[in-house]
mmCIF file of C-alpha atoms and ligand atoms in Angstrom:
data_model
loop_
_atom_site.group_PDB
_atom_site.id
_atom_site.type_symbol
_atom_site.label_atom_id
_atom_site.label_comp_id
_atom_site.label_asym_id
_atom_site.label_seq_id
_atom_site.Cartn_x
_atom_site.Cartn_y
_atom_site.Cartn_z
ATOM 1 C CA LYS Y 1 71.355 24.141 -42.374
ATOM 2 C CA LYS Y 2 73.103 22.837 -39.258
ATOM 3 C CA LEU Y 3 73.322 26.448 -38.002
ATOM 4 C CA GLN Y 4 69.587 26.929 -38.550
ATOM 5 C CA ASN Y 5 68.837 23.779 -36.563
ATOM 6 C CA ALA Y 6 71.089 24.845 -33.685
ATOM 7 C CA PHE Y 7 69.430 28.271 -33.648
ATOM 8 C CA LYS Y 8 65.965 26.635 -33.592
ATOM 9 C CA PHE Y 9 67.000 24.239 -30.848
ATOM 10 C CA CYS Y 10 68.299 27.090 -28.648
ATOM 11 C CA SER Y 11 65.361 29.440 -29.260
ATOM 12 C CA ASN Y 12 62.901 26.639 -28.483
ATOM 13 C CA ILE Y 13 64.666 26.042 -25.166
ATOM 14 C CA VAL Y 14 64.586 29.734 -24.195
ATOM 15 C CA LYS Y 15 60.920 29.920 -25.217
ATOM 16 C CA GLU Y 16 60.101 26.901 -23.078
ATOM 17 C CA LEU Y 17 62.066 28.109 -20.025
ATOM 18 C CA SER Y 18 60.290 31.493 -20.314
ATOM 19 C CA SER Y 19 56.826 30.038 -20.966
ATOM 20 C CA LYS Y 20 53.654 30.515 -18.912
ATOM 21 C CA LYS Y 21 53.866 26.805 -18.153
ATOM 22 C CA TYR Y 22 56.614 27.574 -15.614
ATOM 23 C CA SER Y 23 55.446 31.056 -14.603
ATOM 24 C CA SER Y 24 55.361 30.070 -10.915
ATOM 25 C CA PHE Y 25 59.151 29.740 -10.862
ATOM 26 C CA ASN Y 26 60.645 31.379 -13.965
ATOM 27 C CA TYR Y 27 59.651 35.023 -13.350
ATOM 28 C CA PRO Y 28 62.846 36.040 -11.425
ATOM 29 C CA PHE Y 29 64.876 35.083 -14.508
ATOM 30 C CA LEU Y 30 62.882 36.605 -17.362
ATOM 31 C CA GLU Y 31 64.373 40.119 -17.290
ATOM 32 C CA PRO Y 32 67.601 41.666 -15.973
ATOM 33 C CA VAL Y 33 67.738 41.912 -12.167
ATOM 34 C CA ASP Y 34 67.258 45.607 -11.273
ATOM 35 C CA PRO Y 35 69.035 46.064 -7.919
ATOM 36 C CA VAL Y 36 67.466 49.503 -7.456
ATOM 37 C CA SER Y 37 63.822 48.598 -7.992
ATOM 38 C CA MET Y 38 64.322 45.290 -6.125
ATOM 39 C CA ASN Y 39 66.102 47.060 -3.267
ATOM 40 C CA ILE Y 40 69.118 44.783 -3.352
ATOM 41 C CA PRO Y 41 71.973 47.325 -3.562
ATOM 42 C CA THR Y 42 74.632 44.654 -2.905
ATOM 43 C CA TYR Y 43 73.609 42.570 -5.949
ATOM 44 C CA PHE Y 44 76.554 43.646 -8.117
ATOM 45 C CA ASP Y 45 78.974 42.791 -5.288
ATOM 46 C CA TYR Y 46 77.890 39.141 -5.748
ATOM 47 C CA VAL Y 47 77.134 39.109 -9.483
ATOM 48 C CA LYS Y 48 79.800 40.426 -11.870
ATOM 49 C CA ASP Y 49 78.142 39.171 -15.095
ATOM 50 C CA PRO Y 50 74.371 39.670 -14.916
ATOM 51 C CA MET Y 51 72.358 37.532 -17.332
ATOM 52 C CA ASP Y 52 68.678 36.662 -17.819
ATOM 53 C CA LEU Y 53 66.466 34.739 -20.261
ATOM 54 C CA GLY Y 54 65.192 37.901 -21.969
ATOM 55 C CA SER Y 55 68.721 39.056 -22.767
ATOM 56 C CA ILE Y 56 69.605 35.565 -24.024
ATOM 57 C CA SER Y 57 66.582 35.600 -26.330
ATOM 58 C CA THR Y 58 67.635 39.020 -27.673
ATOM 59 C CA LYS Y 59 71.227 37.837 -28.199
ATOM 60 C CA LEU Y 60 69.901 34.803 -30.079
ATOM 61 C CA SER Y 61 67.734 36.946 -32.392
ATOM 62 C CA ASN Y 62 70.715 39.228 -33.032
ATOM 63 C CA TRP Y 63 72.901 36.198 -33.861
ATOM 64 C CA GLU Y 64 75.315 37.180 -31.070
ATOM 65 C CA TYR Y 65 76.194 33.567 -30.293
ATOM 66 C CA GLU Y 66 78.943 32.056 -32.469
ATOM 67 C CA THR Y 67 78.645 28.620 -30.860
ATOM 68 C CA ILE Y 68 75.941 26.823 -28.911
ATOM 69 C CA GLU Y 69 78.465 26.568 -26.048
ATOM 70 C CA GLN Y 70 78.308 30.361 -25.741
ATOM 71 C CA PHE Y 71 74.520 30.044 -25.545
ATOM 72 C CA GLU Y 72 74.782 27.281 -22.929
ATOM 73 C CA ASN Y 73 77.249 29.365 -20.905
ATOM 74 C CA ASP Y 74 74.807 32.285 -20.755
ATOM 75 C CA VAL Y 75 71.939 30.046 -19.631
ATOM 76 C CA ARG Y 76 74.127 28.501 -16.921
ATOM 77 C CA LEU Y 77 75.265 32.014 -15.916
ATOM 78 C CA VAL Y 78 71.643 32.866 -15.074
ATOM 79 C CA PHE Y 79 71.579 30.003 -12.550
ATOM 80 C CA LYS Y 80 75.114 30.676 -11.272
ATOM 81 C CA ASN Y 81 74.171 34.311 -10.559
ATOM 82 C CA CYS Y 82 70.957 33.189 -8.878
ATOM 83 C CA TYR Y 83 72.851 30.876 -6.488
ATOM 84 C CA ALA Y 84 75.559 33.490 -5.870
ATOM 85 C CA PHE Y 85 73.023 35.982 -4.581
ATOM 86 C CA ASN Y 86 70.181 33.812 -3.266
ATOM 87 C CA PRO Y 87 71.591 31.364 -0.672
ATOM 88 C CA ASP Y 88 70.522 27.719 -0.375
ATOM 89 C CA GLY Y 89 67.082 27.391 1.163
ATOM 90 C CA THR Y 90 65.776 30.702 -0.175
ATOM 91 C CA ILE Y 91 62.712 30.644 -2.427
ATOM 92 C CA VAL Y 92 64.492 32.184 -5.433
ATOM 93 C CA ASN Y 93 67.392 29.737 -5.071
ATOM 94 C CA MET Y 94 64.907 26.826 -5.206
ATOM 95 C CA MET Y 95 63.194 28.426 -8.221
ATOM 96 C CA GLY Y 96 66.592 28.522 -9.942
ATOM 97 C CA HIS Y 97 67.167 24.817 -9.287
ATOM 98 C CA ARG Y 98 63.732 23.917 -10.657
ATOM 99 C CA LEU Y 99 64.347 25.868 -13.872
ATOM 100 C CA GLU Y 100 67.891 24.521 -14.179
ATOM 101 C CA GLU Y 101 66.531 20.965 -13.987
ATOM 102 C CA ILE Y 102 64.228 21.662 -16.955
ATOM 103 C CA PHE Y 103 67.138 23.156 -18.890
ATOM 104 C CA ASN Y 104 69.389 20.168 -18.146
ATOM 105 C CA ASN Y 105 66.713 17.741 -19.392
ATOM 106 C CA ARG Y 106 66.223 19.670 -22.634
ATOM 107 C CA TRP Y 107 69.956 20.233 -23.112
ATOM 108 C CA ALA Y 108 70.854 16.559 -22.782
ATOM 109 C CA ASP Y 109 70.002 15.715 -26.399
HETATM 110 C C1 LIG R 1 65.649 41.422 -0.867
HETATM 111 C C2 LIG R 1 65.711 40.440 -2.008
HETATM 112 C C3 LIG R 1 66.288 39.193 -1.804
HETATM 113 C C4 LIG R 1 66.353 38.265 -2.861
HETATM 114 C C5 LIG R 1 65.852 38.591 -4.096
HETATM 115 N N1 LIG R 1 65.962 37.663 -5.121
HETATM 116 C C6 LIG R 1 65.144 37.785 -6.198
HETATM 117 C C7 LIG R 1 65.533 37.718 -7.529
HETATM 118 C C8 LIG R 1 66.835 37.417 -8.089
HETATM 119 C C9 LIG R 1 66.889 36.656 -9.269
HETATM 120 C C10 LIG R 1 68.091 36.336 -9.835
HETATM 121 C C11 LIG R 1 69.268 36.769 -9.234
HETATM 122 O O1 LIG R 1 70.486 36.475 -9.793
HETATM 123 C C12 LIG R 1 69.216 37.515 -8.053
HETATM 124 C C13 LIG R 1 67.992 37.833 -7.488
HETATM 125 N N2 LIG R 1 64.476 37.949 -8.306
HETATM 126 C C14 LIG R 1 63.438 38.125 -7.490
HETATM 127 C C15 LIG R 1 62.095 38.393 -7.811
HETATM 128 C C16 LIG R 1 61.682 38.606 -9.208
HETATM 129 C C17 LIG R 1 61.153 38.492 -6.789
HETATM 130 C C18 LIG R 1 61.584 38.324 -5.469
HETATM 131 C C19 LIG R 1 62.909 38.103 -5.172
HETATM 132 N N3 LIG R 1 63.816 38.019 -6.172
HETATM 133 C C20 LIG R 1 65.295 39.855 -4.320
HETATM 134 C C21 LIG R 1 65.223 40.764 -3.267
#
């Protein structure tokens, strides 16, 4: 029962972060960053553990998270990667901070 609730809580958060409501600043984080198509060949020099909201949603549906901390770590990894590659003051960096703020509000029970 508790597990079901945790799963629901996490999937609702991913759904919200990925929703149309925030489409003006969530789109860089919905799918895996493709350094080739985005012409950012150095991306994997900055980001050793790529992560995105789509992959998190898939991992949730496949019950790949044993604890909600593992889920939280993946969500925070999305933002960490964003800030590692997109320096302060860049548009995508600011988009990351806006989405992170929404996550933090939802995550703080
Ligand atoms: C030349 C250049 C410079 C910066 C970017 N950043 C960026 C990223 C990105 C997201 C997460 C992440 O960990 C790293 C990068 N996603 C985008 C998108 C979807 C559109 C435009 C820029 N974007 C792309 C190309």
